[in-house]
Amino acid sequence: MTDLSRKRVITAALCGSWPTKQMSPYLPTTPSELADAAYDCWKAGAAIVHVHVREADGSPSIRYELYEETINKIRAHKDCDVCINITSSGNVDGPDSERIDPIIKLKPELASYDAGTLNWQHRTVFSNPPAFLEKLGYALQEANVKPEIEIFDAGMVYNTHYYLKTGVLKAPCHYQFVLGCPGGMPSTVENLCFLKNILPEGSTWAGCGIGPGHLPMMMATIAMGGHLRVGLEDNLYMDRGVLAKSNAELVTRAKQILELNNLEAATPDEARQIYGLTRKVF
Ligand code: ZN
C-alpha cells in the first residue's frame, strides 16, 4: 500500500453557480468547455473535479441532460480517471427531486452536501432545509455516492453531528470548508482551526477561501494537514487584478505550493483511498 501521508488531494471547482463570463471570459460553462477544463485540471494535478452545469445563456442549471453530457464528455477522455463530484446545489429553488435525481442517476464518486441553510452573500437564501438534507443523505447512501459535506458556518458541522447520530450520514465523513462567503464564516486561520477541531474523529477535510482568502486559506490548510480546493467557482484571480486564464492554472499553482512544502498532489486513485471513495471509472 502506498504511503499516503505526504499526499494531498486537489479538487478543482470548475465554475460554480455564481461567476459569469462577464466576470471572467475564462469561465467554462458549456458541457464541452467544462469537460476540457476537467481534463486539463486532471493533467495539471487535480484528483477530483467538482461540477456545476449552466444553461446556454450561462444561468445556473440542474438539468439532468446537461450533467449527463458533461460527465460523458469527461469520461470520453479514456486516459482520464479523475474522480467526479456533482453539486446538489446548482439551483436551490426547485423541488428536492430535481436536486437529487441527477446524482442518483449518474452515480458520481462524490456529491456536495451543504449541511444547512444560510443567507447567501446578503442576496438570497441558500436553502438546505432539514427534510432535503435527510432525503439527500439517505439517497447518497443508497447510491453509494460519498457526501462532500460543504461547510460555510460552524452550525453546519454541528448539524452533521446530529445526522451521524440519526443515520442520515455515515462515518467516516469528508468535509469541505468554504470560508469567506458573505453570510458564512470569514477566511481566518482561527475559524479554520475551530472548524477542524469540531470535526467527528476520523473525518477527512479540505479547506478553501473565496476570493481574496484563496491563498491564505490554502497556506493554512496545508500547514494544518488538510486537502485543497481551487478553481474559478471560488476565485477568478491569479494575482491582484490578474484573472486566472484557466482552472488548470490554479491547479498548477496549488501543486507547486504543495511541492514547496515537500508534499505531493494525490492521484485520483490515491484520493479514492484517502477519502474512502468507490472507484467508478472502468
Ligand atoms: Zn459548488
PDB file of C-alpha atoms and ligand atoms in Angstrom:
ATOM      1  CA  MET A   1       0.000   0.000   0.000  1.00  0.00           C
ATOM      2  CA  THR A   2       1.328   3.456  -0.953  1.00  0.00           C
ATOM      3  CA  ASP A   3       2.361   5.815   1.850  1.00  0.00           C
ATOM      4  CA  LEU A   4      -0.313   8.495   1.620  1.00  0.00           C
ATOM      5  CA  SER A   5       0.961  10.663   4.461  1.00  0.00           C
ATOM      6  CA  ARG A   6       2.616  13.164   2.115  1.00  0.00           C
ATOM      7  CA  LYS A   7      -0.230  13.213  -0.387  1.00  0.00           C
ATOM      8  CA  ARG A   8      -2.828  15.959  -0.532  1.00  0.00           C
ATOM      9  CA  VAL A   9      -5.935  15.858  -2.693  1.00  0.00           C
ATOM     10  CA  ILE A  10      -6.573  18.789  -5.043  1.00  0.00           C
ATOM     11  CA  THR A  11     -10.194  19.344  -6.074  1.00  0.00           C
ATOM     12  CA  ALA A  12     -10.914  21.703  -8.968  1.00  0.00           C
ATOM     13  CA  ALA A  13     -14.249  23.540  -8.662  1.00  0.00           C
ATOM     14  CA  LEU A  14     -14.723  24.462 -12.302  1.00  0.00           C
ATOM     15  CA  CYS A  15     -17.466  27.098 -12.498  1.00  0.00           C
ATOM     16  CA  GLY A  16     -19.957  27.060  -9.596  1.00  0.00           C
ATOM     17  CA  SER A  17     -23.306  28.813  -9.916  1.00  0.00           C
ATOM     18  CA  TRP A  18     -22.352  32.454  -9.404  1.00  0.00           C
ATOM     19  CA  PRO A  19     -19.401  33.604 -11.554  1.00  0.00           C
ATOM     20  CA  THR A  20     -20.281  34.776 -15.080  1.00  0.00           C
ATOM     21  CA  LYS A  21     -18.414  35.068 -18.360  1.00  0.00           C
ATOM     22  CA  GLN A  22     -18.737  38.845 -17.910  1.00  0.00           C
ATOM     23  CA  MET A  23     -16.672  38.497 -14.722  1.00  0.00           C
ATOM     24  CA  SER A  24     -14.136  36.232 -16.453  1.00  0.00           C
ATOM     25  CA  PRO A  25     -14.133  35.171 -20.102  1.00  0.00           C
ATOM     26  CA  TYR A  26     -12.112  32.119 -19.000  1.00  0.00           C
ATOM     27  CA  LEU A  27     -15.025  30.593 -17.058  1.00  0.00           C
ATOM     28  CA  PRO A  28     -16.085  27.238 -18.603  1.00  0.00           C
ATOM     29  CA  THR A  29     -19.884  26.912 -18.836  1.00  0.00           C
ATOM     30  CA  THR A  30     -20.855  24.604 -21.727  1.00  0.00           C
ATOM     31  CA  PRO A  31     -20.527  20.798 -21.392  1.00  0.00           C
ATOM     32  CA  SER A  32     -17.582  20.829 -23.837  1.00  0.00           C
ATOM     33  CA  GLU A  33     -15.810  23.669 -22.034  1.00  0.00           C
ATOM     34  CA  LEU A  34     -16.392  22.001 -18.663  1.00  0.00           C
ATOM     35  CA  ALA A  35     -15.098  18.637 -19.899  1.00  0.00           C
ATOM     36  CA  ASP A  36     -11.993  20.237 -21.430  1.00  0.00           C
ATOM     37  CA  ALA A  37     -11.389  22.146 -18.173  1.00  0.00           C
ATOM     38  CA  ALA A  38     -11.795  18.925 -16.160  1.00  0.00           C
ATOM     39  CA  TYR A  39      -9.297  17.100 -18.378  1.00  0.00           C
ATOM     40  CA  ASP A  40      -6.764  19.932 -18.196  1.00  0.00           C
ATOM     41  CA  CYS A  41      -7.145  20.105 -14.387  1.00  0.00           C
ATOM     42  CA  TRP A  42      -6.559  16.352 -14.117  1.00  0.00           C
ATOM     43  CA  LYS A  43      -3.408  16.681 -16.246  1.00  0.00           C
ATOM     44  CA  ALA A  44      -2.265  19.560 -14.003  1.00  0.00           C
ATOM     45  CA  GLY A  45      -2.663  17.501 -10.802  1.00  0.00           C
ATOM     46  CA  ALA A  46      -6.299  17.617  -9.695  1.00  0.00           C
ATOM     47  CA  ALA A  47      -7.669  14.300  -8.423  1.00  0.00           C
ATOM     48  CA  ILE A  48     -11.299  15.463  -8.258  1.00  0.00           C
ATOM     49  CA  VAL A  49     -13.423  17.834 -10.328  1.00  0.00           C
ATOM     50  CA  HIS A  50     -16.464  19.476  -8.720  1.00  0.00           C
ATOM     51  CA  VAL A  51     -19.086  20.020 -11.410  1.00  0.00           C
ATOM     52  CA  HIS A  52     -21.934  22.509 -11.762  1.00  0.00           C
ATOM     53  CA  VAL A  53     -23.712  22.950 -15.108  1.00  0.00           C
ATOM     54  CA  ARG A  54     -25.116  26.008 -16.878  1.00  0.00           C
ATOM     55  CA  GLU A  55     -27.816  26.654 -19.444  1.00  0.00           C
ATOM     56  CA  ALA A  56     -26.770  28.014 -22.860  1.00  0.00           C
ATOM     57  CA  ASP A  57     -27.346  31.574 -21.590  1.00  0.00           C
ATOM     58  CA  GLY A  58     -24.942  30.906 -18.703  1.00  0.00           C
ATOM     59  CA  SER A  59     -27.587  30.727 -15.967  1.00  0.00           C
ATOM     60  CA  PRO A  60     -27.166  28.023 -13.284  1.00  0.00           C
ATOM     61  CA  SER A  61     -28.949  24.758 -14.012  1.00  0.00           C
ATOM     62  CA  ILE A  62     -29.642  21.355 -12.525  1.00  0.00           C
ATOM     63  CA  ARG A  63     -30.878  19.812 -15.756  1.00  0.00           C
ATOM     64  CA  TYR A  64     -30.036  16.113 -15.954  1.00  0.00           C
ATOM     65  CA  GLU A  65     -29.185  16.237 -19.685  1.00  0.00           C
ATOM     66  CA  LEU A  66     -26.512  18.861 -19.075  1.00  0.00           C
ATOM     67  CA  TYR A  67     -24.895  16.833 -16.286  1.00  0.00           C
ATOM     68  CA  GLU A  68     -25.036  13.686 -18.406  1.00  0.00           C
ATOM     69  CA  GLU A  69     -23.462  15.371 -21.437  1.00  0.00           C
ATOM     70  CA  THR A  70     -20.731  16.938 -19.312  1.00  0.00           C
ATOM     71  CA  ILE A  71     -19.867  13.692 -17.488  1.00  0.00           C
ATOM     72  CA  ASN A  72     -19.902  11.714 -20.750  1.00  0.00           C
ATOM     73  CA  LYS A  73     -17.538  14.211 -22.330  1.00  0.00           C
ATOM     74  CA  ILE A  74     -15.170  13.998 -19.347  1.00  0.00           C
ATOM     75  CA  ARG A  75     -15.262  10.200 -19.483  1.00  0.00           C
ATOM     76  CA  ALA A  76     -14.686  10.264 -23.246  1.00  0.00           C
ATOM     77  CA  HIS A  77     -11.061  11.062 -22.365  1.00  0.00           C
ATOM     78  CA  LYS A  78     -10.142   7.423 -21.941  1.00  0.00           C
ATOM     79  CA  ASP A  79      -6.828   8.113 -20.208  1.00  0.00           C
ATOM     80  CA  CYS A  80      -8.512  10.309 -17.564  1.00  0.00           C
ATOM     81  CA  ASP A  81      -9.528   8.651 -14.291  1.00  0.00           C
ATOM     82  CA  VAL A  82     -10.394  11.855 -12.427  1.00  0.00           C
ATOM     83  CA  CYS A  83     -12.967  11.495  -9.613  1.00  0.00           C
ATOM     84  CA  ILE A  84     -16.208  13.334 -10.301  1.00  0.00           C
ATOM     85  CA  ASN A  85     -18.131  15.345  -7.718  1.00  0.00           C
ATOM     86  CA  ILE A  86     -21.554  16.658  -8.783  1.00  0.00           C
ATOM     87  CA  THR A  87     -23.115  19.555  -6.907  1.00  0.00           C
ATOM     88  CA  SER A  88     -26.537  19.147  -5.298  1.00  0.00           C
ATOM     89  CA  SER A  89     -26.837  22.939  -5.163  1.00  0.00           C
ATOM     90  CA  GLY A  90     -26.774  24.039  -8.802  1.00  0.00           C
ATOM     91  CA  ASN A  91     -30.153  25.648  -8.194  1.00  0.00           C
ATOM     92  CA  VAL A  92     -31.671  25.530  -4.728  1.00  0.00           C
ATOM     93  CA  ASP A  93     -35.142  26.850  -5.610  1.00  0.00           C
ATOM     94  CA  GLY A  94     -36.520  23.809  -7.421  1.00  0.00           C
ATOM     95  CA  PRO A  95     -38.098  20.696  -5.921  1.00  0.00           C
ATOM     96  CA  ASP A  96     -35.818  18.386  -3.907  1.00  0.00           C
ATOM     97  CA  SER A  97     -36.074  15.677  -6.569  1.00  0.00           C
ATOM     98  CA  GLU A  98     -34.521  17.964  -9.207  1.00  0.00           C
ATOM     99  CA  ARG A  99     -31.507  18.489  -6.954  1.00  0.00           C
ATOM    100  CA  ILE A 100     -31.138  14.807  -6.074  1.00  0.00           C
ATOM    101  CA  ASP A 101     -32.133  12.872  -9.212  1.00  0.00           C
ATOM    102  CA  PRO A 102     -29.154  13.707 -11.484  1.00  0.00           C
ATOM    103  CA  ILE A 103     -26.795  12.460  -8.751  1.00  0.00           C
ATOM    104  CA  ILE A 104     -28.688   9.234  -8.217  1.00  0.00           C
ATOM    105  CA  LYS A 105     -28.888   8.533 -11.955  1.00  0.00           C
ATOM    106  CA  LEU A 106     -25.282   9.419 -12.777  1.00  0.00           C
ATOM    107  CA  LYS A 107     -23.711   7.960  -9.602  1.00  0.00           C
ATOM    108  CA  PRO A 108     -20.572  10.105  -9.390  1.00  0.00           C
ATOM    109  CA  GLU A 109     -17.991   9.270  -6.736  1.00  0.00           C
ATOM    110  CA  LEU A 110     -18.927  12.311  -4.647  1.00  0.00           C
ATOM    111  CA  ALA A 111     -21.764  14.808  -4.431  1.00  0.00           C
ATOM    112  CA  SER A 112     -21.888  18.016  -2.454  1.00  0.00           C
ATOM    113  CA  TYR A 113     -23.968  18.050   0.728  1.00  0.00           C
ATOM    114  CA  ASP A 114     -24.421  21.606   2.033  1.00  0.00           C
ATOM    115  CA  ALA A 115     -25.183  20.885   5.647  1.00  0.00           C
ATOM    116  CA  GLY A 116     -27.515  23.785   6.474  1.00  0.00           C
ATOM    117  CA  THR A 117     -29.235  26.942   5.283  1.00  0.00           C
ATOM    118  CA  LEU A 118     -27.661  30.392   5.318  1.00  0.00           C
ATOM    119  CA  ASN A 119     -28.194  33.902   3.965  1.00  0.00           C
ATOM    120  CA  TRP A 120     -26.046  33.853   0.818  1.00  0.00           C
ATOM    121  CA  GLN A 121     -23.933  36.910   0.117  1.00  0.00           C
ATOM    122  CA  HIS A 122     -26.619  39.214   1.591  1.00  0.00           C
ATOM    123  CA  ARG A 123     -28.647  38.500  -1.542  1.00  0.00           C
ATOM    124  CA  THR A 124     -30.671  35.339  -1.189  1.00  0.00           C
ATOM    125  CA  VAL A 125     -31.291  32.242   0.900  1.00  0.00           C
ATOM    126  CA  PHE A 126     -29.057  29.224   0.303  1.00  0.00           C
ATOM    127  CA  SER A 127     -31.780  26.800   1.155  1.00  0.00           C
ATOM    128  CA  ASN A 128     -30.955  23.356   2.563  1.00  0.00           C
ATOM    129  CA  PRO A 129     -33.833  22.587   4.911  1.00  0.00           C
ATOM    130  CA  PRO A 130     -33.919  19.534   7.212  1.00  0.00           C
ATOM    131  CA  ALA A 131     -36.280  17.486   5.022  1.00  0.00           C
ATOM    132  CA  PHE A 132     -33.998  17.984   1.999  1.00  0.00           C
ATOM    133  CA  LEU A 133     -30.849  17.078   3.925  1.00  0.00           C
ATOM    134  CA  GLU A 134     -32.460  13.893   5.218  1.00  0.00           C
ATOM    135  CA  LYS A 135     -33.619  12.849   1.751  1.00  0.00           C
ATOM    136  CA  LEU A 136     -30.249  13.648   0.190  1.00  0.00           C
ATOM    137  CA  GLY A 137     -28.303  11.834   2.932  1.00  0.00           C
ATOM    138  CA  TYR A 138     -30.260   8.612   2.561  1.00  0.00           C
ATOM    139  CA  ALA A 139     -30.301   8.836  -1.258  1.00  0.00           C
ATOM    140  CA  LEU A 140     -26.499   9.189  -1.379  1.00  0.00           C
ATOM    141  CA  GLN A 141     -26.057   6.188   0.912  1.00  0.00           C
ATOM    142  CA  GLU A 142     -28.312   4.085  -1.283  1.00  0.00           C
ATOM    143  CA  ALA A 143     -26.481   5.132  -4.457  1.00  0.00           C
ATOM    144  CA  ASN A 144     -23.044   4.629  -2.835  1.00  0.00           C
ATOM    145  CA  VAL A 145     -22.080   8.261  -3.502  1.00  0.00           C
ATOM    146  CA  LYS A 146     -19.883   9.851  -0.831  1.00  0.00           C
ATOM    147  CA  PRO A 147     -21.214  13.165   0.507  1.00  0.00           C
ATOM    148  CA  GLU A 148     -18.743  16.028   0.217  1.00  0.00           C
ATOM    149  CA  ILE A 149     -20.072  17.922   3.220  1.00  0.00           C
ATOM    150  CA  GLU A 150     -19.704  21.627   2.455  1.00  0.00           C
ATOM    151  CA  ILE A 151     -19.349  23.847   5.492  1.00  0.00           C
ATOM    152  CA  PHE A 152     -19.831  27.623   5.366  1.00  0.00           C
ATOM    153  CA  ASP A 153     -20.575  28.104   9.065  1.00  0.00           C
ATOM    154  CA  ALA A 154     -19.948  26.222  12.309  1.00  0.00           C
ATOM    155  CA  GLY A 155     -23.605  25.302  12.860  1.00  0.00           C
ATOM    156  CA  MET A 156     -23.423  23.218   9.715  1.00  0.00           C
ATOM    157  CA  VAL A 157     -20.761  20.973  11.299  1.00  0.00           C
ATOM    158  CA  TYR A 158     -22.982  20.503  14.353  1.00  0.00           C
ATOM    159  CA  ASN A 159     -25.876  19.566  12.034  1.00  0.00           C
ATOM    160  CA  THR A 160     -23.725  16.718  10.756  1.00  0.00           C
ATOM    161  CA  HIS A 161     -23.071  15.517  14.323  1.00  0.00           C
ATOM    162  CA  TYR A 162     -26.848  15.150  14.605  1.00  0.00           C
ATOM    163  CA  TYR A 163     -27.171  13.426  11.216  1.00  0.00           C
ATOM    164  CA  LEU A 164     -24.430  10.962  12.160  1.00  0.00           C
ATOM    165  CA  LYS A 165     -26.444  10.023  15.241  1.00  0.00           C
ATOM    166  CA  THR A 166     -29.678   9.617  13.296  1.00  0.00           C
ATOM    167  CA  GLY A 167     -28.090   7.669  10.411  1.00  0.00           C
ATOM    168  CA  VAL A 168     -28.664  10.293   7.681  1.00  0.00           C
ATOM    169  CA  LEU A 169     -24.859  10.396   7.343  1.00  0.00           C
ATOM    170  CA  LYS A 170     -22.402   7.567   7.889  1.00  0.00           C
ATOM    171  CA  ALA A 171     -18.870   7.913   9.304  1.00  0.00           C
ATOM    172  CA  PRO A 172     -16.190   8.494   8.248  1.00  0.00           C
ATOM    173  CA  CYS A 173     -17.309  11.781   6.686  1.00  0.00           C
ATOM    174  CA  HIS A 174     -15.490  14.075   4.305  1.00  0.00           C
ATOM    175  CA  TYR A 175     -15.812  17.830   4.861  1.00  0.00           C
ATOM    176  CA  GLN A 176     -15.097  20.784   2.587  1.00  0.00           C
ATOM    177  CA  PHE A 177     -14.724  24.094   4.435  1.00  0.00           C
ATOM    178  CA  VAL A 178     -15.593  27.086   2.243  1.00  0.00           C
ATOM    179  CA  LEU A 179     -14.684  30.267   4.090  1.00  0.00           C
ATOM    180  CA  GLY A 180     -15.060  33.920   3.167  1.00  0.00           C
ATOM    181  CA  CYS A 181     -18.519  33.822   1.639  1.00  0.00           C
ATOM    182  CA  PRO A 182     -20.623  36.731   2.987  1.00  0.00           C
ATOM    183  CA  GLY A 183     -23.258  35.129   5.217  1.00  0.00           C
ATOM    184  CA  GLY A 184     -20.818  32.419   6.311  1.00  0.00           C
ATOM    185  CA  MET A 185     -17.606  32.399   8.337  1.00  0.00           C
ATOM    186  CA  PRO A 186     -14.814  34.719   7.157  1.00  0.00           C
ATOM    187  CA  SER A 187     -11.489  33.374   5.879  1.00  0.00           C
ATOM    188  CA  THR A 188      -9.398  33.384   9.053  1.00  0.00           C
ATOM    189  CA  VAL A 189      -6.951  30.878  10.452  1.00  0.00           C
ATOM    190  CA  GLU A 190      -8.864  30.964  13.763  1.00  0.00           C
ATOM    191  CA  ASN A 191     -12.069  29.908  12.003  1.00  0.00           C
ATOM    192  CA  LEU A 192     -10.296  27.114  10.149  1.00  0.00           C
ATOM    193  CA  CYS A 193      -8.779  25.806  13.407  1.00  0.00           C
ATOM    194  CA  PHE A 194     -12.144  25.991  15.167  1.00  0.00           C
ATOM    195  CA  LEU A 195     -13.895  24.041  12.407  1.00  0.00           C
ATOM    196  CA  LYS A 196     -11.179  21.395  12.193  1.00  0.00           C
ATOM    197  CA  ASN A 197     -11.362  20.871  15.946  1.00  0.00           C
ATOM    198  CA  ILE A 198     -15.119  20.164  15.956  1.00  0.00           C
ATOM    199  CA  LEU A 199     -14.995  17.518  13.218  1.00  0.00           C
ATOM    200  CA  PRO A 200     -16.028  13.995  14.188  1.00  0.00           C
ATOM    201  CA  GLU A 201     -12.968  11.823  14.771  1.00  0.00           C
ATOM    202  CA  GLY A 202     -11.741  10.028  11.667  1.00  0.00           C
ATOM    203  CA  SER A 203     -13.100  12.635   9.222  1.00  0.00           C
ATOM    204  CA  THR A 204     -11.121  13.875   6.239  1.00  0.00           C
ATOM    205  CA  TRP A 205     -11.270  17.550   5.308  1.00  0.00           C
ATOM    206  CA  ALA A 206     -10.281  20.131   2.732  1.00  0.00           C
ATOM    207  CA  GLY A 207     -10.216  23.913   3.026  1.00  0.00           C
ATOM    208  CA  CYS A 208     -10.665  26.805   0.657  1.00  0.00           C
ATOM    209  CA  GLY A 209     -11.158  30.542   0.861  1.00  0.00           C
ATOM    210  CA  ILE A 210     -13.366  32.517  -1.504  1.00  0.00           C
ATOM    211  CA  GLY A 211     -11.818  35.433  -3.447  1.00  0.00           C
ATOM    212  CA  PRO A 212      -9.059  37.207  -1.512  1.00  0.00           C
ATOM    213  CA  GLY A 213      -8.983  34.401   1.079  1.00  0.00           C
ATOM    214  CA  HIS A 214      -7.930  31.885  -1.573  1.00  0.00           C
ATOM    215  CA  LEU A 215      -4.169  31.815  -0.993  1.00  0.00           C
ATOM    216  CA  PRO A 216      -4.111  32.475   2.794  1.00  0.00           C
ATOM    217  CA  MET A 217      -6.600  29.647   3.412  1.00  0.00           C
ATOM    218  CA  MET A 218      -4.621  27.354   1.109  1.00  0.00           C
ATOM    219  CA  MET A 219      -1.439  28.007   3.093  1.00  0.00           C
ATOM    220  CA  ALA A 220      -3.216  27.485   6.436  1.00  0.00           C
ATOM    221  CA  THR A 221      -4.913  24.314   5.177  1.00  0.00           C
ATOM    222  CA  ILE A 222      -1.586  22.870   4.047  1.00  0.00           C
ATOM    223  CA  ALA A 223       0.004  23.701   7.410  1.00  0.00           C
ATOM    224  CA  MET A 224      -2.894  22.057   9.254  1.00  0.00           C
ATOM    225  CA  GLY A 225      -2.810  18.837   7.233  1.00  0.00           C
ATOM    226  CA  GLY A 226      -5.920  19.425   5.112  1.00  0.00           C
ATOM    227  CA  HIS A 227      -6.621  18.855   1.427  1.00  0.00           C
ATOM    228  CA  LEU A 228      -7.164  21.604  -1.144  1.00  0.00           C
ATOM    229  CA  ARG A 229      -9.848  23.006  -3.382  1.00  0.00           C
ATOM    230  CA  VAL A 230      -9.077  25.556  -6.080  1.00  0.00           C
ATOM    231  CA  GLY A 231     -10.944  26.759  -9.152  1.00  0.00           C
ATOM    232  CA  LEU A 232     -12.914  29.533 -10.768  1.00  0.00           C
ATOM    233  CA  GLU A 233     -16.015  28.716  -8.672  1.00  0.00           C
ATOM    234  CA  ASP A 234     -14.185  30.196  -5.675  1.00  0.00           C
ATOM    235  CA  ASN A 235     -11.604  32.559  -7.100  1.00  0.00           C
ATOM    236  CA  LEU A 236     -11.209  34.159 -10.541  1.00  0.00           C
ATOM    237  CA  TYR A 237      -7.773  35.676  -9.983  1.00  0.00           C
ATOM    238  CA  MET A 238      -4.148  34.565 -10.069  1.00  0.00           C
ATOM    239  CA  ASP A 239      -2.905  37.819  -8.657  1.00  0.00           C
ATOM    240  CA  ARG A 240      -4.329  41.206  -7.699  1.00  0.00           C
ATOM    241  CA  GLY A 241      -6.225  42.358 -10.826  1.00  0.00           C
ATOM    242  CA  VAL A 242      -4.921  39.453 -12.946  1.00  0.00           C
ATOM    243  CA  LEU A 243      -7.535  36.902 -13.988  1.00  0.00           C
ATOM    244  CA  ALA A 244      -6.632  33.216 -13.936  1.00  0.00           C
ATOM    245  CA  LYS A 245      -6.620  32.083 -17.574  1.00  0.00           C
ATOM    246  CA  SER A 246      -7.947  28.633 -16.679  1.00  0.00           C
ATOM    247  CA  ASN A 247      -8.851  26.357 -13.803  1.00  0.00           C
ATOM    248  CA  ALA A 248      -5.730  24.354 -14.654  1.00  0.00           C
ATOM    249  CA  GLU A 249      -3.553  27.395 -13.958  1.00  0.00           C
ATOM    250  CA  LEU A 250      -4.903  27.462 -10.391  1.00  0.00           C
ATOM    251  CA  VAL A 251      -4.369  23.694 -10.024  1.00  0.00           C
ATOM    252  CA  THR A 252      -0.787  24.011 -11.292  1.00  0.00           C
ATOM    253  CA  ARG A 253      -0.015  26.674  -8.700  1.00  0.00           C
ATOM    254  CA  ALA A 254      -1.577  24.612  -5.884  1.00  0.00           C
ATOM    255  CA  LYS A 255       0.520  21.600  -6.915  1.00  0.00           C
ATOM    256  CA  GLN A 256       3.670  23.746  -6.918  1.00  0.00           C
ATOM    257  CA  ILE A 257       2.840  25.074  -3.438  1.00  0.00           C
ATOM    258  CA  LEU A 258       2.376  21.501  -2.193  1.00  0.00           C
ATOM    259  CA  GLU A 259       5.767  20.580  -3.651  1.00  0.00           C
ATOM    260  CA  LEU A 260       7.408  23.605  -1.978  1.00  0.00           C
ATOM    261  CA  ASN A 261       6.109  22.111   1.271  1.00  0.00           C
ATOM    262  CA  ASN A 262       7.643  18.726   0.475  1.00  0.00           C
ATOM    263  CA  LEU A 263       4.201  17.281  -0.257  1.00  0.00           C
ATOM    264  CA  GLU A 264       2.665  15.807  -3.404  1.00  0.00           C
ATOM    265  CA  ALA A 265      -0.652  16.068  -5.214  1.00  0.00           C
ATOM    266  CA  ALA A 266      -2.590  12.802  -4.804  1.00  0.00           C
ATOM    267  CA  THR A 267      -3.567  10.891  -7.935  1.00  0.00           C
ATOM    268  CA  PRO A 268      -7.275  10.083  -8.376  1.00  0.00           C
ATOM    269  CA  ASP A 269      -6.719   6.540  -7.062  1.00  0.00           C
ATOM    270  CA  GLU A 270      -4.843   7.893  -4.045  1.00  0.00           C
ATOM    271  CA  ALA A 271      -7.696  10.348  -3.450  1.00  0.00           C
ATOM    272  CA  ARG A 272     -10.110   7.397  -3.546  1.00  0.00           C
ATOM    273  CA  GLN A 273      -8.103   5.713  -0.799  1.00  0.00           C
ATOM    274  CA  ILE A 274      -7.784   8.871   1.303  1.00  0.00           C
ATOM    275  CA  TYR A 275     -11.466   9.896   1.060  1.00  0.00           C
ATOM    276  CA  GLY A 276     -12.856   6.342   1.001  1.00  0.00           C
ATOM    277  CA  LEU A 277     -14.453   6.547  -2.434  1.00  0.00           C
ATOM    278  CA  THR A 278     -15.695   3.697  -4.573  1.00  0.00           C
ATOM    279  CA  ARG A 279     -13.921   3.743  -7.922  1.00  0.00           C
ATOM    280  CA  LYS A 280     -16.435   4.292 -10.725  1.00  0.00           C
ATOM    281  CA  VAL A 281     -14.133   4.584 -13.728  1.00  0.00           C
ATOM    282  CA  PHE A 282     -13.506   1.315 -15.532  1.00  0.00           C
TER     283      PHE A 282
HETATM  284 ZN    ZN B   1     -20.040  24.106  -5.954  1.00  0.00          ZN
END
